[in-house]
Tab-separated table of C-alpha atoms in Angstrom:
chain	number	residue	atom	x	y	z
T	25	MET	CA	50.319	79.369	141.383
T	26	THR	CA	47.264	77.803	142.244
T	27	PRO	CA	45.134	79.934	144.178
T	28	ASP	CA	44.004	78.823	148.021
T	29	PRO	CA	40.479	77.765	147.999
T	30	GLU	CA	40.545	78.291	151.663
T	31	VAL	CA	41.407	82.062	151.389
T	32	ARG	CA	38.205	84.312	150.319
T	33	LEU	CA	38.409	87.697	149.281
T	34	THR	CA	36.043	90.509	150.232
T	35	ILE	CA	36.193	93.965	148.048
T	36	GLY	CA	34.778	96.802	150.302
T	37	GLY	CA	35.104	100.657	151.075
T	38	GLU	CA	36.536	101.945	154.148
T	39	ASP	CA	37.992	99.522	156.751
T	40	GLN	CA	39.452	100.998	159.273
T	41	ASP	CA	40.527	97.783	161.345
T	42	LEU	CA	41.820	96.685	158.298
T	43	SER	CA	43.756	99.560	157.997
T	44	ASP	CA	45.043	99.681	161.091
T	45	ARG	CA	46.076	95.707	161.022
T	46	LEU	CA	48.297	96.773	158.170
T	47	ASP	CA	49.749	99.708	159.229
T	48	ARG	CA	51.160	97.582	162.403
T	49	GLU	CA	52.337	95.009	160.468
T	50	LEU	CA	54.007	96.666	157.503
T	51	THR	CA	55.801	99.359	160.621
T	52	ALA	CA	56.712	96.188	162.273
T	53	TYR	CA	58.167	94.728	159.179
T	54	ASN	CA	59.938	97.671	158.463
T	55	ARG	CA	61.777	98.276	161.449
T	56	ALA	CA	63.117	94.982	161.677
T	57	ALA	CA	64.513	95.373	158.047
T	58	VAL	CA	66.149	98.896	158.650
T	59	ASP	CA	67.548	100.158	161.931
T	60	ALA	CA	66.296	103.613	162.382
T	61	GLU	CA	64.176	105.871	164.347
T	62	GLU	CA	60.940	106.839	163.122
T	63	ALA	CA	59.509	110.430	164.476
T	64	GLU	CA	56.779	112.294	163.998
T	65	VAL	CA	57.206	116.087	163.244
T	66	SER	CA	54.838	119.173	163.418
T	67	VAL	CA	55.213	122.656	162.786
T	68	ARG	CA	51.775	124.899	164.316
T	69	ALA	CA	51.639	128.770	163.180
T	70	GLU	CA	49.157	130.426	164.938
T	71	ASP	CA	48.418	134.646	165.385
T	72	ALA	CA	48.866	136.569	168.356
T	73	SER	CA	45.169	135.456	169.254
T	74	GLY	CA	46.191	131.592	169.450
T	75	ALA	CA	44.005	130.903	166.654
T	76	LEU	CA	45.723	128.382	163.561
T	77	VAL	CA	46.367	130.111	160.772
T	78	GLY	CA	48.736	127.370	158.751
T	79	GLY	CA	50.699	124.307	159.593
T	80	LEU	CA	52.739	121.387	158.558
T	81	THR	CA	52.998	117.451	159.482
T	82	ALA	CA	55.905	115.146	158.526
T	83	SER	CA	58.172	112.307	159.816
T	84	THR	CA	62.128	111.637	159.776
T	85	TRP	CA	63.391	108.243	159.331
T	86	GLY	CA	66.837	107.710	159.819
T	87	THR	CA	68.197	110.483	157.430
T	88	LEU	CA	65.021	110.784	155.376
T	89	GLY	CA	62.838	113.391	156.326
T	90	SER	CA	59.201	113.364	154.434
T	91	ILE	CA	56.887	116.295	154.607
T	92	HIS	CA	52.872	114.784	154.811
T	93	MET	CA	51.049	117.825	154.658
T	94	LEU	CA	51.216	121.502	154.520
T	95	TRP	CA	48.848	124.164	154.124
T	96	VAL	CA	47.559	127.601	154.914
T	97	VAL	CA	44.421	128.017	156.732
T	98	ALA	CA	43.938	131.734	156.796
T	99	PRO	CA	43.430	133.131	152.882
T	100	ALA	CA	44.852	136.428	154.588
T	101	HIS	CA	48.354	134.671	155.475
T	102	ARG	CA	48.452	133.268	152.031
T	103	ALA	CA	51.496	134.897	149.738
T	104	SER	CA	52.803	135.742	152.952
T	105	GLY	CA	55.831	133.888	152.862
T	106	LEU	CA	54.266	131.612	155.761
T	107	GLY	CA	54.634	128.647	154.164
T	108	ARG	CA	58.325	129.397	153.332
T	109	ARG	CA	58.428	129.540	156.864
T	110	LEU	CA	56.757	126.330	157.690
T	111	MET	CA	58.894	124.512	155.565
T	112	ALA	CA	62.560	126.093	156.598
T	113	ALA	CA	61.204	125.133	160.209
T	114	ALA	CA	60.836	121.389	159.102
T	115	GLU	CA	63.765	121.417	157.286
T	116	GLU	CA	65.905	122.760	160.124
T	117	GLU	CA	64.381	120.009	162.698
T	118	ALA	CA	64.729	116.900	159.967
T	119	THR	CA	68.356	118.558	160.015
T	120	ARG	CA	68.888	118.287	163.799
T	121	ARG	CA	67.910	114.872	163.772
T	122	GLY	CA	70.280	113.788	161.453
T	123	CYS	CA	68.364	113.795	158.143
T	124	THR	CA	70.345	114.162	155.202
T	125	VAL	CA	67.510	114.672	152.454
T	126	MET	CA	63.872	115.735	152.504
T	127	GLU	CA	61.202	114.407	150.207
T	128	VAL	CA	57.904	115.473	149.331
T	129	SER	CA	54.813	114.884	146.839
T	130	SER	CA	52.407	117.188	145.092
T	131	TYR	CA	49.864	117.150	142.390
T	132	THR	CA	50.489	119.395	139.911
T	133	PHE	CA	47.557	121.355	140.852
T	134	GLN	CA	49.051	121.837	143.665
T	135	ALA	CA	52.284	123.371	144.431
T	136	PRO	CA	55.062	121.482	142.529
T	137	PRO	CA	56.341	125.135	141.684
T	138	PHE	CA	56.452	126.276	145.410
T	139	TYR	CA	58.792	123.484	145.966
T	140	ARG	CA	60.747	123.912	143.140
T	141	ARG	CA	61.388	127.477	144.361
T	142	LEU	CA	62.750	125.847	147.765
T	143	ASP	CA	65.473	124.146	145.632
T	144	TYR	CA	63.482	120.712	145.436
T	145	THR	CA	64.259	118.642	142.305
T	146	GLU	CA	61.723	116.236	140.608
T	147	THR	CA	62.711	112.810	140.617
T	148	GLY	CA	59.514	111.164	139.185
T	149	ARG	CA	55.726	111.471	138.535
T	150	ILE	CA	52.705	109.348	138.275
T	151	GLU	CA	50.346	109.920	135.531
T	152	GLY	CA	46.828	109.224	135.786
T	153	VAL	CA	45.674	111.468	138.459
T	154	PRO	CA	41.624	112.500	137.698
T	155	GLY	CA	41.772	116.035	135.481
T	156	GLY	CA	44.901	115.047	133.407
T	157	HIS	CA	47.292	115.884	136.865
T	158	ALA	CA	50.238	114.035	138.059
T	159	ASP	CA	51.465	113.472	140.978
T	160	VAL	CA	55.053	114.927	141.448
T	161	HIS	CA	57.934	113.505	143.659
T	162	LEU	CA	60.335	115.649	144.612
T	163	THR	CA	63.383	115.805	146.810
T	164	LYS	CA	66.005	118.134	148.423
T	165	PRO	CA	69.273	117.308	150.034
T	166	LEU	CA	69.877	118.968	153.395
T	167	ALA	CA	73.044	120.560	154.060
T	168	PRO	CA	74.488	118.967	157.439
T	169	PRO	CA	74.512	120.825	160.560
T	170	ALA	CA	77.505	122.321	161.925
T	171	PRO	CA	79.419	119.334	163.882
T	172	ASN	CA	78.826	119.353	167.624
T	173	PRO	CA	79.801	116.695	170.093
T	174	PRO	CA	77.024	114.484	171.210
T	175	PHE	CA	75.406	115.779	174.734
T	176	HIS	CA	75.778	112.628	177.067
T	177	LEU	CA	73.336	112.410	180.008
T	178	THR	CA	73.409	109.924	183.052
T	179	ALA	CA	69.751	110.055	184.868
T	180	ILE	CA	69.476	108.420	188.161
T	181	VAL	CA	66.220	107.158	188.500
T	182	ASP	CA	64.705	106.296	191.987
T	183	TYR	CA	60.955	104.587	191.804
T	184	PRO	CA	58.439	105.448	194.906
T	185	SER	CA	57.787	102.019	196.842
T	186	ASP	CA	54.326	102.471	197.033
T	187	HIS	CA	53.522	103.604	193.524
T	188	THR	CA	55.993	101.715	191.186
T	189	ALA	CA	54.056	100.305	188.668
T	190	PRO	CA	52.638	103.729	187.427
T	191	ALA	CA	55.711	105.421	188.147
T	192	ARG	CA	57.496	102.921	185.787
T	193	ALA	CA	54.763	103.209	183.051
T	194	ALA	CA	55.501	107.136	183.289
T	195	GLU	CA	59.230	106.611	182.524
T	196	GLU	CA	58.418	104.146	179.696
T	197	ALA	CA	56.161	106.940	178.489
T	198	ALA	CA	58.932	109.478	178.683
T	199	LEU	CA	61.906	107.306	177.271
T	200	ALA	CA	59.697	106.856	174.288
T	201	LEU	CA	59.760	110.496	173.304
T	202	LEU	CA	63.619	110.304	173.039
T	203	PRO	CA	63.350	109.481	169.190
T	204	ARG	CA	61.617	112.778	168.510
T	205	HIS	CA	64.419	114.935	169.757
T	206	GLY	CA	67.107	112.869	168.588
T	207	GLY	CA	67.516	110.775	171.578
T	208	HIS	CA	68.743	107.545	172.458
T	209	LEU	CA	68.939	105.077	175.351
T	210	GLU	CA	72.584	103.960	175.160
T	211	ARG	CA	72.512	101.886	178.508
T	212	ARG	CA	70.092	100.837	181.107
T	213	LEU	CA	70.332	99.381	184.602
T	214	ALA	CA	68.079	98.213	187.186
T	215	THR	CA	68.719	97.316	190.948
T	216	PRO	CA	67.771	93.949	191.704
T	217	ASP	CA	64.409	94.947	193.587
T	218	GLY	CA	63.779	97.100	190.498
T	219	ARG	CA	63.252	100.144	192.536
T	220	SER	CA	65.944	102.048	191.340
T	221	GLU	CA	67.818	102.505	187.646
T	222	VAL	CA	70.509	104.349	185.676
T	223	HIS	CA	69.903	105.365	182.468
T	224	LEU	CA	72.728	106.884	179.928
T	225	LEU	CA	71.256	108.945	177.338
T	226	ARG	CA	72.579	110.316	174.223
T	227	PHE	CA	71.390	113.472	172.429
T	228	PRO	CA	72.850	115.045	169.368
T	229	SER	CA	72.904	118.392	170.783
T	230	GLU	CA	72.060	120.422	174.665
T	231	SER	CA	69.494	122.342	172.626
T	232	ALA	CA	67.872	119.078	171.557
T	233	TYR	CA	68.110	117.708	175.264
T	234	ARG	CA	66.095	121.225	176.523
T	235	ALA	CA	63.425	120.468	173.635
T	236	TYR	CA	62.772	117.025	175.061
T	237	LEU	CA	62.482	118.463	178.487
T	238	ALA	CA	60.021	120.986	177.261
T	239	ASP	CA	57.599	118.742	175.670
T	240	PRO	CA	54.316	118.982	176.426
T	241	ASP	CA	53.898	114.831	176.176
T	242	ARG	CA	56.673	113.824	178.713
T	243	PRO	CA	55.138	112.881	181.976
T	244	ASP	CA	56.212	114.925	184.833
T	245	PRO	CA	58.271	112.520	187.131
T	246	GLN	CA	57.073	114.509	190.242
T	247	ALA	CA	53.408	113.507	189.854
T	248	THR	CA	54.296	109.793	190.319
T	249	GLY	CA	56.680	110.595	193.007
T	250	THR	CA	59.729	109.605	190.881
T	251	GLN	CA	63.171	110.983	192.120
T	252	VAL	CA	65.598	111.602	189.083
T	253	ARG	CA	69.091	113.089	189.424
T	254	VAL	CA	70.294	114.369	186.491
T	255	LEU	CA	74.515	114.530	185.659
T	256	GLU	CA	75.923	115.486	182.374
T	257	VAL	CA	78.980	113.239	181.016
T	258	GLY	CA	81.960	114.817	179.897
T	259	GLU	CA	83.437	111.674	178.247
T	260	VAL	CA	82.152	108.126	177.494
T	261	HIS	CA	84.765	105.051	177.397
T	262	SER	CA	83.605	101.867	175.844
């Protein structure tokens, strides 16, 4: 293949603009290729005073759960079982969202034995890590949750006539949080004047819906004057 003479390569160090652009492009490509919701997961561990003693970050993508980082910040809480509790909480949340497998990677000088004790199995490793170490990849099948019928809701949303734009923006922000709790907007209907909408929502369980309501990032509709009436739906017919 003949190189394009009009394309110039520049080699440098950290390039945040480049990282952000590639992240957006690849995320859009992945979402177009795979029809699955992606959402972040975090688990915080705090002591009685509210100080952070440990935490975990992860994500779910369809049926795949991925552990990103796990660390017990306070040395006094290491070897106390806190790491195991953090992992159990993440696996429970991933299972609730419909994940069937969890994956994690850990350098050989970090915690592969810890994950093996939690029934993770090594599926591969990448050699060449400095110091003669390797990057170990492990997975674990997740037991499916007890079958529960989906929790369906109909939300009737009435926007205020004098602040429609900010009220609609707040509602869009609230709807964007649905995947975080396994929720899905199945149907959205609007009146011709755009003042009222009907949303048909589905959650994997009532507890998932309650978690969505308690999400600290969810805007309060009353703050924008939006009136929301919610009806639980017993049956949905196509």
